[in-house]
mmCIF file of C-alpha atoms and ligand atoms in Angstrom:
data_model
loop_
_atom_site.group_PDB
_atom_site.id
_atom_site.type_symbol
_atom_site.label_atom_id
_atom_site.label_comp_id
_atom_site.label_asym_id
_atom_site.label_seq_id
_atom_site.Cartn_x
_atom_site.Cartn_y
_atom_site.Cartn_z
ATOM 1 C CA MET A 1274 -93.326 -128.969 45.379
ATOM 2 C CA THR A 1275 -91.507 -129.281 48.705
ATOM 3 C CA SER A 1276 -88.256 -130.807 49.126
ATOM 4 C CA HIS A 1277 -88.431 -134.264 51.798
ATOM 5 C CA PHE A 1278 -84.242 -134.012 51.908
ATOM 6 C CA ARG A 1279 -82.302 -131.262 51.301
ATOM 7 C CA VAL A 1280 -78.581 -130.833 50.798
ATOM 8 C CA SER A 1281 -77.310 -127.325 51.379
ATOM 9 C CA ASN A 1282 -74.037 -125.846 50.495
ATOM 10 C CA LEU A 1283 -72.108 -128.712 52.026
ATOM 11 C CA THR A 1284 -68.182 -128.428 52.074
ATOM 12 C CA LYS A 1285 -66.321 -131.374 53.021
ATOM 13 C CA ILE A 1286 -62.389 -130.974 53.362
ATOM 14 C CA PHE A 1287 -59.739 -133.581 54.329
ATOM 15 C CA GLY A 1288 -56.625 -132.124 54.926
ATOM 16 C CA SER A 1289 -55.771 -129.183 52.650
ATOM 17 C CA ASN A 1290 -58.305 -130.748 49.795
ATOM 18 C CA THR A 1291 -61.966 -129.793 49.262
ATOM 19 C CA ILE A 1292 -63.725 -133.127 48.587
ATOM 20 C CA VAL A 1293 -67.006 -132.028 48.720
ATOM 21 C CA ASP A 1294 -67.438 -128.209 47.631
ATOM 22 C CA GLU A 1295 -70.486 -126.353 48.477
ATOM 23 C CA LEU A 1296 -72.718 -129.300 47.288
ATOM 24 C CA ASN A 1297 -76.502 -128.832 46.930
ATOM 25 C CA LEU A 1298 -79.229 -131.831 46.484
ATOM 26 C CA ASP A 1299 -83.115 -131.287 46.643
ATOM 27 C CA ILE A 1300 -84.183 -134.964 46.633
ATOM 28 C CA GLU A 1301 -88.344 -135.279 46.767
ATOM 29 C CA ASP A 1302 -90.271 -137.734 49.003
ATOM 30 C CA GLY A 1303 -89.888 -141.560 46.807
ATOM 31 C CA GLU A 1304 -87.843 -139.998 44.926
ATOM 32 C CA PHE A 1305 -84.366 -142.125 43.681
ATOM 33 C CA LEU A 1306 -81.833 -140.014 43.344
ATOM 34 C CA VAL A 1307 -78.543 -141.464 41.457
ATOM 35 C CA LEU A 1308 -75.233 -139.677 42.501
ATOM 36 C CA LEU A 1309 -73.002 -140.364 39.276
ATOM 37 C CA GLY A 1310 -69.280 -139.336 38.769
ATOM 38 C CA PRO A 1311 -65.961 -141.474 38.189
ATOM 39 C CA SER A 1312 -63.883 -142.606 41.331
ATOM 40 C CA GLY A 1313 -62.572 -139.978 43.758
ATOM 41 C CA CYS A 1314 -64.938 -137.222 42.403
ATOM 42 C CA GLY A 1315 -66.419 -137.352 46.095
ATOM 43 C CA LYS A 1316 -69.273 -139.776 46.078
ATOM 44 C CA THR A 1317 -68.896 -141.931 49.281
ATOM 45 C CA THR A 1318 -67.592 -139.018 50.986
ATOM 46 C CA THR A 1319 -71.062 -137.391 50.039
ATOM 47 C CA LEU A 1320 -73.114 -140.316 51.267
ATOM 48 C CA ARG A 1321 -71.049 -140.297 54.417
ATOM 49 C CA CYS A 1322 -72.108 -136.391 55.505
ATOM 50 C CA ILE A 1323 -75.647 -137.302 54.839
ATOM 51 C CA ALA A 1324 -75.044 -140.827 57.298
ATOM 52 C CA GLY A 1325 -73.850 -138.651 59.576
ATOM 53 C CA LEU A 1326 -70.442 -140.880 59.426
ATOM 54 C CA GLU A 1327 -68.219 -137.518 58.311
ATOM 55 C CA THR A 1328 -68.890 -133.830 59.781
ATOM 56 C CA PRO A 1329 -68.838 -131.551 57.099
ATOM 57 C CA GLU A 1330 -66.914 -128.248 57.544
ATOM 58 C CA SER A 1331 -69.722 -125.983 56.129
ATOM 59 C CA GLY A 1332 -73.385 -126.351 54.902
ATOM 60 C CA SER A 1333 -76.597 -128.792 56.013
ATOM 61 C CA ILE A 1334 -78.808 -131.078 55.936
ATOM 62 C CA THR A 1335 -82.607 -131.633 56.244
ATOM 63 C CA PHE A 1336 -84.577 -134.547 56.222
ATOM 64 C CA LYS A 1337 -88.119 -133.541 56.292
ATOM 65 C CA ASP A 1338 -88.527 -130.773 58.677
ATOM 66 C CA ARG A 1339 -85.935 -131.567 60.965
ATOM 67 C CA THR A 1340 -82.105 -130.341 60.362
ATOM 68 C CA VAL A 1341 -79.864 -132.988 60.986
ATOM 69 C CA PHE A 1342 -76.825 -130.991 60.229
ATOM 70 C CA ASP A 1343 -76.290 -127.500 60.452
ATOM 71 C CA ALA A 1344 -72.651 -126.518 60.833
ATOM 72 C CA SER A 1345 -73.439 -122.458 61.516
ATOM 73 C CA SER A 1346 -75.367 -123.625 64.289
ATOM 74 C CA ARG A 1347 -73.709 -126.797 65.732
ATOM 75 C CA VAL A 1348 -76.482 -129.434 64.636
ATOM 76 C CA HIS A 1349 -74.998 -132.822 64.509
ATOM 77 C CA VAL A 1350 -77.797 -135.650 65.058
ATOM 78 C CA PRO A 1351 -75.418 -138.388 65.322
ATOM 79 C CA ALA A 1352 -75.831 -141.315 62.891
ATOM 80 C CA TYR A 1353 -78.121 -143.911 64.650
ATOM 81 C CA LYS A 1354 -80.815 -141.155 64.992
ATOM 82 C CA ARG A 1355 -81.238 -140.064 61.679
ATOM 83 C CA ASN A 1356 -83.228 -143.130 60.764
ATOM 84 C CA ILE A 1357 -81.297 -144.351 57.598
ATOM 85 C CA GLY A 1358 -80.588 -147.311 55.786
ATOM 86 C CA MET A 1359 -77.259 -148.412 53.708
ATOM 87 C CA VAL A 1360 -76.434 -151.141 51.500
ATOM 88 C CA PHE A 1361 -72.427 -150.925 50.540
ATOM 89 C CA GLN A 1362 -70.329 -151.802 47.734
ATOM 90 C CA SER A 1363 -68.384 -154.501 50.171
ATOM 91 C CA TYR A 1364 -71.877 -156.081 51.143
ATOM 92 C CA ALA A 1365 -70.870 -155.946 54.921
ATOM 93 C CA LEU A 1366 -72.925 -158.384 56.678
ATOM 94 C CA TRP A 1367 -71.726 -159.803 59.873
ATOM 95 C CA PRO A 1368 -70.105 -162.719 59.566
ATOM 96 C CA ASN A 1369 -70.918 -164.644 63.053
ATOM 97 C CA MET A 1370 -74.454 -163.625 62.572
ATOM 98 C CA THR A 1371 -77.341 -165.505 60.626
ATOM 99 C CA VAL A 1372 -78.853 -163.608 57.477
ATOM 100 C CA ARG A 1373 -81.920 -163.488 60.291
ATOM 101 C CA GLU A 1374 -79.926 -161.564 62.840
ATOM 102 C CA ASN A 1375 -78.430 -159.736 59.740
ATOM 103 C CA ILE A 1376 -81.665 -158.500 59.100
ATOM 104 C CA ARG A 1377 -83.219 -158.015 62.306
ATOM 105 C CA TYR A 1378 -80.077 -155.863 63.130
ATOM 106 C CA PRO A 1379 -81.579 -152.749 62.563
ATOM 107 C CA LEU A 1380 -84.522 -153.050 63.994
ATOM 108 C CA LYS A 1381 -83.008 -154.288 67.006
ATOM 109 C CA VAL A 1382 -80.852 -151.319 67.692
ATOM 110 C CA ARG A 1383 -84.002 -149.033 67.094
ATOM 111 C CA ARG A 1384 -85.663 -150.990 69.472
ATOM 112 C CA MET A 1385 -88.512 -151.942 66.879
ATOM 113 C CA LYS A 1386 -89.629 -155.336 69.466
ATOM 114 C CA GLU A 1387 -93.270 -155.118 67.297
ATOM 115 C CA ALA A 1388 -91.593 -154.789 64.058
ATOM 116 C CA ILE A 1389 -89.983 -157.964 64.726
ATOM 117 C CA ALA A 1390 -92.737 -159.971 66.466
ATOM 118 C CA SER A 1391 -94.682 -158.810 63.484
ATOM 119 C CA GLY A 1392 -92.450 -160.825 61.228
ATOM 120 C CA GLN A 1393 -91.074 -157.948 59.372
ATOM 121 C CA VAL A 1394 -87.816 -159.830 59.015
ATOM 122 C CA GLU A 1395 -89.136 -162.663 57.647
ATOM 123 C CA ALA A 1396 -90.743 -160.340 55.021
ATOM 124 C CA ALA A 1397 -87.948 -158.205 54.338
ATOM 125 C CA ALA A 1398 -86.459 -161.580 53.649
ATOM 126 C CA GLU A 1399 -89.282 -162.648 51.335
ATOM 127 C CA MET A 1400 -89.277 -159.159 49.560
ATOM 128 C CA VAL A 1401 -85.570 -159.867 48.150
ATOM 129 C CA ASP A 1402 -86.160 -164.043 47.624
ATOM 130 C CA CYS A 1403 -84.304 -165.002 50.179
ATOM 131 C CA GLY A 1404 -86.712 -166.055 52.869
ATOM 132 C CA ALA A 1405 -85.202 -169.702 52.709
ATOM 133 C CA LEU A 1406 -81.963 -168.269 53.490
ATOM 134 C CA LEU A 1407 -82.598 -167.173 57.113
ATOM 135 C CA ASP A 1408 -80.868 -169.506 59.127
ATOM 136 C CA ARG A 1409 -77.827 -169.625 56.974
ATOM 137 C CA TYR A 1410 -74.108 -167.696 57.876
ATOM 138 C CA PRO A 1411 -73.073 -165.442 55.019
ATOM 139 C CA SER A 1412 -70.698 -167.571 54.160
ATOM 140 C CA GLN A 1413 -72.621 -169.797 52.722
ATOM 141 C CA LEU A 1414 -74.183 -167.324 50.270
ATOM 142 C CA SER A 1415 -73.377 -166.546 47.055
ATOM 143 C CA GLY A 1416 -72.275 -162.960 46.341
ATOM 144 C CA GLY A 1417 -75.542 -162.019 44.720
ATOM 145 C CA GLN A 1418 -77.553 -163.675 47.845
ATOM 146 C CA GLN A 1419 -75.307 -161.856 50.151
ATOM 147 C CA GLN A 1420 -76.049 -158.676 48.504
ATOM 148 C CA ARG A 1421 -80.019 -159.267 48.428
ATOM 149 C CA VAL A 1422 -79.533 -159.692 52.342
ATOM 150 C CA ALA A 1423 -77.846 -156.488 52.570
ATOM 151 C CA VAL A 1424 -80.815 -154.495 50.433
ATOM 152 C CA ALA A 1425 -82.918 -156.351 52.878
ATOM 153 C CA ARG A 1426 -81.201 -155.254 55.843
ATOM 154 C CA GLY A 1427 -80.807 -151.737 54.651
ATOM 155 C CA LEU A 1428 -84.991 -151.863 53.963
ATOM 156 C CA VAL A 1429 -86.157 -153.287 56.852
ATOM 157 C CA ALA A 1430 -86.672 -150.510 59.793
ATOM 158 C CA GLN A 1431 -88.697 -148.331 56.842
ATOM 159 C CA PRO A 1432 -86.017 -145.949 56.889
ATOM 160 C CA ASP A 1433 -87.064 -142.196 55.935
ATOM 161 C CA LEU A 1434 -84.034 -142.570 53.225
ATOM 162 C CA VAL A 1435 -82.078 -145.231 52.069
ATOM 163 C CA LEU A 1436 -77.994 -144.863 50.800
ATOM 164 C CA PHE A 1437 -76.604 -147.280 48.396
ATOM 165 C CA ASP A 1438 -72.831 -146.861 47.851
ATOM 166 C CA GLU A 1439 -72.198 -148.693 44.777
ATOM 167 C CA PRO A 1440 -73.908 -152.017 45.572
ATOM 168 C CA LEU A 1441 -73.396 -153.574 42.630
ATOM 169 C CA SER A 1442 -69.765 -153.372 41.409
ATOM 170 C CA ASN A 1443 -68.663 -156.304 43.142
ATOM 171 C CA LEU A 1444 -71.125 -158.959 41.791
ATOM 172 C CA ASP A 1445 -70.520 -160.515 38.620
ATOM 173 C CA ALA A 1446 -72.106 -158.790 35.245
ATOM 174 C CA ARG A 1447 -75.331 -161.304 35.170
ATOM 175 C CA LEU A 1448 -76.100 -160.767 38.952
ATOM 176 C CA ARG A 1449 -75.252 -157.279 39.059
ATOM 177 C CA ASP A 1450 -78.551 -157.001 36.304
ATOM 178 C CA GLN A 1451 -80.754 -159.378 38.341
ATOM 179 C CA VAL A 1452 -80.099 -157.181 41.473
ATOM 180 C CA ARG A 1453 -80.322 -154.095 39.937
ATOM 181 C CA SER A 1454 -83.324 -155.066 38.162
ATOM 182 C CA GLN A 1455 -84.775 -156.271 41.836
ATOM 183 C CA ILE A 1456 -84.038 -152.712 43.406
ATOM 184 C CA HIS A 1457 -85.442 -151.185 40.738
ATOM 185 C CA GLN A 1458 -88.428 -153.015 41.421
ATOM 186 C CA LEU A 1459 -88.518 -153.129 44.982
ATOM 187 C CA HIS A 1460 -88.460 -149.258 44.885
ATOM 188 C CA GLN A 1461 -91.292 -149.220 42.228
ATOM 189 C CA ARG A 1462 -93.684 -151.627 44.992
ATOM 190 C CA LEU A 1463 -92.143 -149.349 48.473
ATOM 191 C CA GLY A 1464 -91.356 -145.929 47.111
ATOM 192 C CA PHE A 1465 -88.795 -145.191 49.183
ATOM 193 C CA THR A 1466 -86.491 -142.162 49.019
ATOM 194 C CA ALA A 1467 -82.793 -143.311 47.788
ATOM 195 C CA VAL A 1468 -79.596 -141.923 46.941
ATOM 196 C CA PHE A 1469 -77.895 -144.314 45.303
ATOM 197 C CA VAL A 1470 -74.068 -143.782 44.014
ATOM 198 C CA THR A 1471 -72.459 -144.988 41.251
ATOM 199 C CA HIS A 1472 -69.771 -144.682 38.172
ATOM 200 C CA ASP A 1473 -71.566 -146.900 36.229
ATOM 201 C CA GLN A 1474 -74.101 -144.621 33.506
ATOM 202 C CA ALA A 1475 -76.112 -147.646 32.182
ATOM 203 C CA GLU A 1476 -76.838 -148.209 36.102
ATOM 204 C CA ALA A 1477 -77.533 -144.600 36.614
ATOM 205 C CA PHE A 1478 -80.036 -144.390 33.572
ATOM 206 C CA ALA A 1479 -81.461 -147.461 34.574
ATOM 207 C CA LEU A 1480 -82.158 -146.821 38.139
ATOM 208 C CA GLY A 1481 -82.849 -143.149 38.422
ATOM 209 C CA ASP A 1482 -85.354 -140.692 38.864
ATOM 210 C CA ARG A 1483 -83.103 -137.958 38.567
ATOM 211 C CA LEU A 1484 -79.420 -137.908 38.230
ATOM 212 C CA ALA A 1485 -76.870 -136.095 39.861
ATOM 213 C CA ILE A 1486 -73.405 -135.918 37.856
ATOM 214 C CA MET A 1487 -70.657 -134.990 40.184
ATOM 215 C CA LYS A 1488 -67.214 -133.195 39.075
ATOM 216 C CA ALA A 1489 -64.595 -133.088 41.648
ATOM 217 C CA GLY A 1490 -67.348 -132.290 44.633
ATOM 218 C CA LYS A 1491 -69.876 -130.477 42.739
ATOM 219 C CA ILE A 1492 -72.518 -131.252 40.812
ATOM 220 C CA GLU A 1493 -72.293 -130.449 36.799
ATOM 221 C CA GLN A 1494 -75.732 -131.522 36.104
ATOM 222 C CA TYR A 1495 -78.709 -132.239 37.971
ATOM 223 C CA ASP A 1496 -82.053 -133.865 36.013
ATOM 224 C CA THR A 1497 -83.859 -136.046 34.505
ATOM 225 C CA PRO A 1498 -82.114 -139.392 32.924
ATOM 226 C CA GLU A 1499 -83.711 -138.061 29.709
ATOM 227 C CA ARG A 1500 -82.739 -134.532 29.395
ATOM 228 C CA VAL A 1501 -79.027 -135.665 30.614
ATOM 229 C CA TYR A 1502 -78.939 -138.445 27.573
ATOM 230 C CA GLU A 1503 -80.338 -135.900 25.399
ATOM 231 C CA THR A 1504 -78.866 -132.588 26.574
ATOM 232 C CA PRO A 1505 -76.004 -132.878 28.445
ATOM 233 C CA ALA A 1506 -75.064 -129.617 30.458
ATOM 234 C CA SER A 1507 -71.048 -129.760 29.301
ATOM 235 C CA ASP A 1508 -68.290 -131.729 27.434
ATOM 236 C CA TYR A 1509 -67.613 -133.574 30.521
ATOM 237 C CA VAL A 1510 -70.905 -134.497 31.224
ATOM 238 C CA ALA A 1511 -71.333 -135.958 27.701
ATOM 239 C CA ALA A 1512 -68.100 -137.730 27.943
ATOM 240 C CA PHE A 1513 -69.265 -139.535 31.076
ATOM 241 C CA ILE A 1514 -72.478 -140.788 29.567
ATOM 242 C CA GLY A 1515 -71.314 -142.181 26.804
ATOM 243 C CA MET A 1516 -70.804 -139.623 23.616
ATOM 244 C CA SER A 1517 -67.184 -140.620 23.293
ATOM 245 C CA ASN A 1518 -66.996 -139.152 19.838
ATOM 246 C CA ARG A 1519 -65.205 -135.528 20.860
ATOM 247 C CA LEU A 1520 -64.702 -133.022 17.597
ATOM 248 C CA GLU A 1521 -62.699 -130.042 18.092
ATOM 249 C CA LEU A 1522 -63.981 -127.166 15.999
ATOM 250 C CA VAL A 1523 -63.120 -124.262 14.383
ATOM 251 C CA ARG A 1524 -64.528 -121.181 12.183
ATOM 252 C CA GLY A 1525 -63.023 -120.459 9.107
ATOM 253 C CA HIS A 1526 -64.042 -118.221 6.215
ATOM 254 C CA ASP A 1527 -66.117 -120.890 5.086
ATOM 255 C CA GLY A 1528 -67.584 -121.960 8.090
ATOM 256 C CA TRP A 1529 -67.257 -124.427 10.473
ATOM 257 C CA MET A 1530 -64.271 -127.240 10.099
ATOM 258 C CA THR A 1531 -61.990 -129.862 12.028
ATOM 259 C CA ARG A 1532 -58.457 -129.024 12.904
ATOM 260 C CA SER A 1533 -57.824 -130.810 10.081
ATOM 261 C CA GLY A 1534 -60.013 -128.854 7.468
ATOM 262 C CA ALA A 1535 -62.826 -131.017 7.563
ATOM 263 C CA PRO A 1536 -66.554 -128.843 6.820
ATOM 264 C CA VAL A 1537 -68.902 -129.536 9.692
ATOM 265 C CA ASP A 1538 -72.114 -128.014 8.927
ATOM 266 C CA LEU A 1539 -73.115 -126.050 12.537
ATOM 267 C CA ASP A 1540 -75.785 -123.657 10.859
ATOM 268 C CA THR A 1541 -78.310 -126.033 12.343
ATOM 269 C CA ALA A 1542 -76.867 -126.416 15.682
ATOM 270 C CA ILE A 1543 -78.320 -124.085 17.572
ATOM 271 C CA VAL A 1544 -77.294 -125.533 21.104
ATOM 272 C CA ASP A 1545 -80.310 -125.314 23.844
ATOM 273 C CA GLY A 1546 -81.942 -122.427 22.690
ATOM 274 C CA ARG A 1547 -78.332 -120.400 21.870
ATOM 275 C CA HIS A 1548 -76.586 -119.566 19.194
ATOM 276 C CA LEU A 1549 -72.926 -120.523 19.000
ATOM 277 C CA ARG A 1550 -70.720 -117.588 18.328
ATOM 278 C CA GLY A 1551 -67.432 -117.225 18.487
ATOM 279 C CA ASP A 1552 -64.342 -119.075 16.306
ATOM 280 C CA ALA A 1553 -64.033 -122.384 18.369
ATOM 281 C CA ALA A 1554 -65.887 -124.992 19.665
ATOM 282 C CA VAL A 1555 -66.054 -128.810 21.214
ATOM 283 C CA ALA A 1556 -69.279 -130.915 19.528
ATOM 284 C CA ARG A 1557 -69.382 -134.470 20.860
ATOM 285 C CA LEU A 1558 -71.509 -137.648 19.110
ATOM 286 C CA ARG A 1559 -72.224 -140.702 20.522
ATOM 287 C CA PRO A 1560 -71.183 -143.782 18.463
ATOM 288 C CA ASP A 1561 -74.392 -144.506 17.653
ATOM 289 C CA ASP A 1562 -74.860 -142.036 15.701
ATOM 290 C CA LEU A 1563 -71.938 -142.123 13.197
ATOM 291 C CA THR A 1564 -72.759 -144.287 10.101
ATOM 292 C CA LEU A 1565 -70.178 -146.262 8.824
ATOM 293 C CA HIS A 1566 -69.921 -146.023 4.784
ATOM 294 C CA ARG A 1567 -67.767 -147.860 2.146
ATOM 295 C CA SER A 1568 -67.617 -144.899 0.050
ATOM 296 C CA VAL A 1569 -68.812 -141.238 0.609
ATOM 297 C CA ASP A 1570 -71.048 -141.372 -2.938
ATOM 298 C CA GLU A 1571 -73.025 -143.357 -0.665
ATOM 299 C CA ILE A 1572 -73.636 -140.761 1.700
ATOM 300 C CA GLY A 1573 -77.016 -138.324 0.983
ATOM 301 C CA ARG A 1574 -77.197 -134.518 1.553
ATOM 302 C CA GLY A 1575 -77.826 -132.748 4.718
ATOM 303 C CA ARG A 1576 -74.912 -135.479 6.416
ATOM 304 C CA VAL A 1577 -71.603 -134.000 7.656
ATOM 305 C CA ALA A 1578 -69.423 -136.569 5.625
ATOM 306 C CA PHE A 1579 -65.418 -137.353 6.340
ATOM 307 C CA THR A 1580 -63.491 -139.832 4.440
ATOM 308 C CA GLY A 1581 -60.638 -141.641 6.776
ATOM 309 C CA GLU A 1582 -59.662 -145.220 7.315
ATOM 310 C CA LEU A 1583 -60.243 -148.300 9.541
ATOM 311 C CA VAL A 1584 -57.837 -148.635 12.439
ATOM 312 C CA THR A 1585 -59.698 -151.459 14.183
ATOM 313 C CA SER A 1586 -63.047 -153.563 14.781
ATOM 314 C CA GLU A 1587 -64.494 -155.768 17.607
ATOM 315 C CA TYR A 1588 -67.353 -158.121 17.247
ATOM 316 C CA GLY A 1589 -70.234 -157.914 19.455
ATOM 317 C CA GLY A 1590 -73.090 -159.770 18.126
ATOM 318 C CA ARG A 1591 -75.573 -157.831 16.268
ATOM 319 C CA TYR A 1592 -72.873 -154.999 15.521
ATOM 320 C CA PHE A 1593 -69.272 -154.367 15.312
ATOM 321 C CA ASP A 1594 -67.484 -151.497 17.915
ATOM 322 C CA VAL A 1595 -65.387 -149.855 14.954
ATOM 323 C CA THR A 1596 -62.330 -147.504 15.171
ATOM 324 C CA VAL A 1597 -61.958 -145.122 12.836
ATOM 325 C CA THR A 1598 -59.613 -142.119 11.679
ATOM 326 C CA ALA A 1599 -61.786 -139.586 10.060
ATOM 327 C CA GLY A 1600 -61.675 -135.936 9.909
ATOM 328 C CA GLY A 1601 -58.364 -135.969 11.513
ATOM 329 C CA GLU A 1602 -60.002 -137.290 14.421
ATOM 330 C CA PRO A 1603 -59.838 -140.712 16.174
ATOM 331 C CA LEU A 1604 -63.534 -141.574 15.904
ATOM 332 C CA TYR A 1605 -65.688 -144.896 17.184
ATOM 333 C CA LEU A 1606 -69.154 -146.346 16.054
ATOM 334 C CA ARG A 1607 -71.280 -148.891 15.697
ATOM 335 C CA ALA A 1608 -71.875 -151.026 12.573
ATOM 336 C CA GLU A 1609 -74.410 -153.131 12.006
ATOM 337 C CA ALA A 1610 -73.027 -156.822 11.237
ATOM 338 C CA PHE A 1611 -76.045 -157.479 8.620
ATOM 339 C CA HIS A 1612 -74.369 -154.261 6.690
ATOM 340 C CA HIS A 1613 -70.824 -154.362 7.432
ATOM 341 C CA GLY A 1614 -69.764 -157.430 8.784
ATOM 342 C CA SER A 1615 -68.402 -159.130 5.868
ATOM 343 C CA TRP A 1616 -66.640 -156.337 5.010
ATOM 344 C CA LEU A 1617 -65.050 -155.912 8.491
ATOM 345 C CA ARG A 1618 -64.283 -159.078 8.906
ATOM 346 C CA THR A 1619 -61.422 -159.071 6.178
ATOM 347 C CA ALA A 1620 -60.819 -155.301 6.022
ATOM 348 C CA ALA A 1621 -57.651 -154.361 7.150
ATOM 349 C CA ALA A 1622 -56.218 -151.578 9.286
ATOM 350 C CA GLY A 1623 -55.788 -148.507 6.911
ATOM 351 C CA ALA A 1624 -58.720 -149.777 4.421
ATOM 352 C CA PRO A 1625 -60.391 -146.717 3.327
ATOM 353 C CA LEU A 1626 -63.892 -145.621 4.352
ATOM 354 C CA ALA A 1627 -66.484 -143.028 4.639
ATOM 355 C CA VAL A 1628 -68.186 -141.479 7.925
ATOM 356 C CA SER A 1629 -71.175 -139.423 8.146
ATOM 357 C CA PHE A 1630 -73.627 -138.223 10.814
ATOM 358 C CA SER A 1631 -76.584 -135.749 10.991
ATOM 359 C CA PRO A 1632 -75.382 -132.509 12.269
ATOM 360 C CA SER A 1633 -78.469 -132.240 14.594
ATOM 361 C CA ALA A 1634 -77.107 -135.317 16.791
ATOM 362 C CA LEU A 1635 -74.149 -133.213 17.795
ATOM 363 C CA ARG A 1636 -74.004 -131.816 21.307
ATOM 364 C CA VAL A 1637 -71.845 -128.740 20.889
ATOM 365 C CA PHE A 1638 -70.021 -126.825 23.852
ATOM 366 C CA PRO A 1639 -67.867 -123.685 23.953
ATOM 367 C CA SER A 1640 -64.285 -124.896 23.850
ATOM 368 C CA PRO A 1641 -62.510 -125.017 27.067
ATOM 369 C CA GLY A 1642 -59.577 -122.180 27.012
ATOM 370 C CA GLY A 1643 -56.608 -122.815 25.672
ATOM 371 C CA LYS A 1644 -57.532 -126.407 24.109
ATOM 372 C CA VAL A 1645 -57.719 -124.305 20.267
ATOM 373 C CA ASP A 1646 -54.213 -122.411 19.739
ATOM 374 C CA ASP A 1647 -54.889 -118.930 20.683
ATOM 375 C CA LEU A 1648 -58.587 -118.446 19.492
ATOM 376 C CA PRO A 1649 -61.316 -117.058 21.439
ATOM 377 C CA VAL A 1650 -63.817 -118.776 23.547
ATOM 378 C CA PRO A 1651 -67.179 -118.964 22.245
ATOM 379 C CA GLU A 1652 -69.988 -116.853 23.658
ATOM 380 C CA LEU A 1653 -73.200 -118.722 24.134
ATOM 381 C CA VAL A 1654 -76.086 -115.875 22.941
ATOM 382 C CA HIS A 1655 -79.558 -116.446 23.787
ATOM 383 C CA THR A 1656 -81.989 -116.570 20.814
ATOM 384 C CA THR A 1657 -85.150 -116.557 22.823
ATOM 385 C CA ALA A 1658 -85.712 -113.659 25.700
ATOM 386 C CA GLY A 1659 -85.764 -115.773 28.867
ATOM 387 C CA ALA A 1660 -84.733 -119.008 28.029
ATOM 388 C CA GLU A 1661 -82.943 -120.745 30.598
ATOM 389 C CA ALA A 1662 -79.055 -120.349 30.780
HETATM 390 N N1 ADP B 1025 -60.926 -140.290 55.790
HETATM 391 C C1 ADP B 1025 -60.213 -139.480 54.414
HETATM 392 N N2 ADP B 1025 -58.879 -138.902 54.964
HETATM 393 C C2 ADP B 1025 -58.032 -137.898 53.746
HETATM 394 N N3 ADP B 1025 -59.179 -138.808 52.032
HETATM 395 C C3 ADP B 1025 -59.954 -139.206 52.163
HETATM 396 C C4 ADP B 1025 -60.667 -139.878 53.062
HETATM 397 N N4 ADP B 1025 -61.824 -140.410 52.609
HETATM 398 C C5 ADP B 1025 -61.950 -139.809 51.383
HETATM 399 N N5 ADP B 1025 -60.760 -139.131 50.775
HETATM 400 C C6 ADP B 1025 -60.296 -138.120 49.256
HETATM 401 O O1 ADP B 1025 -61.823 -138.027 48.726
HETATM 402 C C7 ADP B 1025 -61.270 -138.501 47.614
HETATM 403 C C8 ADP B 1025 -62.915 -138.772 47.268
HETATM 404 O O2 ADP B 1025 -62.943 -139.436 47.980
HETATM 405 P P1 ADP B 1025 -64.895 -140.428 47.932
HETATM 406 O O3 ADP B 1025 -65.400 -139.426 48.562
HETATM 407 O O4 ADP B 1025 -64.367 -142.049 48.623
HETATM 408 O O5 ADP B 1025 -64.445 -140.650 46.083
HETATM 409 P P2 ADP B 1025 -65.682 -141.416 45.532
HETATM 410 O O6 ADP B 1025 -66.529 -142.569 46.298
HETATM 411 O O7 ADP B 1025 -66.267 -140.814 44.456
HETATM 412 O O8 ADP B 1025 -64.844 -142.392 44.840
HETATM 413 C C9 ADP B 1025 -60.504 -139.260 47.126
HETATM 414 O O9 ADP B 1025 -59.265 -138.097 46.624
HETATM 415 C C10 ADP B 1025 -60.052 -139.273 48.769
HETATM 416 O O10 ADP B 1025 -58.707 -140.028 48.934
HETATM 417 MG MG1 MG B 1026 -66.924 -144.206 46.141
#
């Protein structure tokens, strides 16, 4: 499969800070790529480079067969000639233009007179359920309506690539879900190619054909949402996608255990086709994969069990979000209200309990240097010849 859009070895430096660091992206035609990462990791800067609003220090950017940027051969196609649609966090509608004029704007600057005459503005407004708002000014619209108009403006000229920079962040929770779903439906219907930036893992999983998880100007994992969810590439990715339980593990005479000596059976934990070797590791576990018990006697064979105590619990409808200390660590779990609600409602902090999990739910990573005192970083050894690292 040939790549439609390609960002190669892109580097952007501000002052003495490397903000985008030899970044690579391949985006297929019609693909919805989500760039996911915490605030400050360089997402907006990457989008601005793709759009032509920043000049990178090195690297290249190609659209289809056309090079729009190449630092080594000094190619720099200006932003207005890149045929890109953009949707920002702040809706960025022009306040002195009506909805119709706002949506029409990209067609005007591209001199697409026929598109205007054939009703493309009205069709774009209709597409986001704003057909009745064409003569209003932005100040007469709700936030959700403004952002839908901004989406219509981003798509109206049928650009080669649509860039979304956290477009849902300023909306309240209910509207955010609505506009998200609308963007998803529009993508399914129109099949445009998109790069969508967010720091929100739920948004990323919901929208992305693929996710690029970004850390300090680099891509840490580039994969389908399912594979990112099932096999996060690193401790950083695992933490970012909600595996909030972190266990530092060491290997003792009797096998693996937590720092406080609670045994953890890692014999079955073969990571990505690789056996874990060495004496220290980090394991991640989702709150949903940790089960609450009143006593260790309830826990079946084959599960890792820790005794511990209650820290706090928060009601969430069908479940409680529960914080405990167990196996010497603070751990987070979701407990079904049906089974545990009456106890959690009355239990005081410090109440004794037990937790358990299946070792297969653990995702295990080499321990970063220095995290576990003086223990060597474990090696990951391939078990099958030719398996991918
Ligand atoms: N024009 C600029 N001049 C100097 N520093 C900048 C500029 N734009 C962004 N930065 C810095 O680059 C880093 C990444 O910013 P940004 O790309 O906006 O991150 P994100 O969108 O992931 O939150 C931040 O530390 C920010 O302060
Ligand atoms: Mg940003």
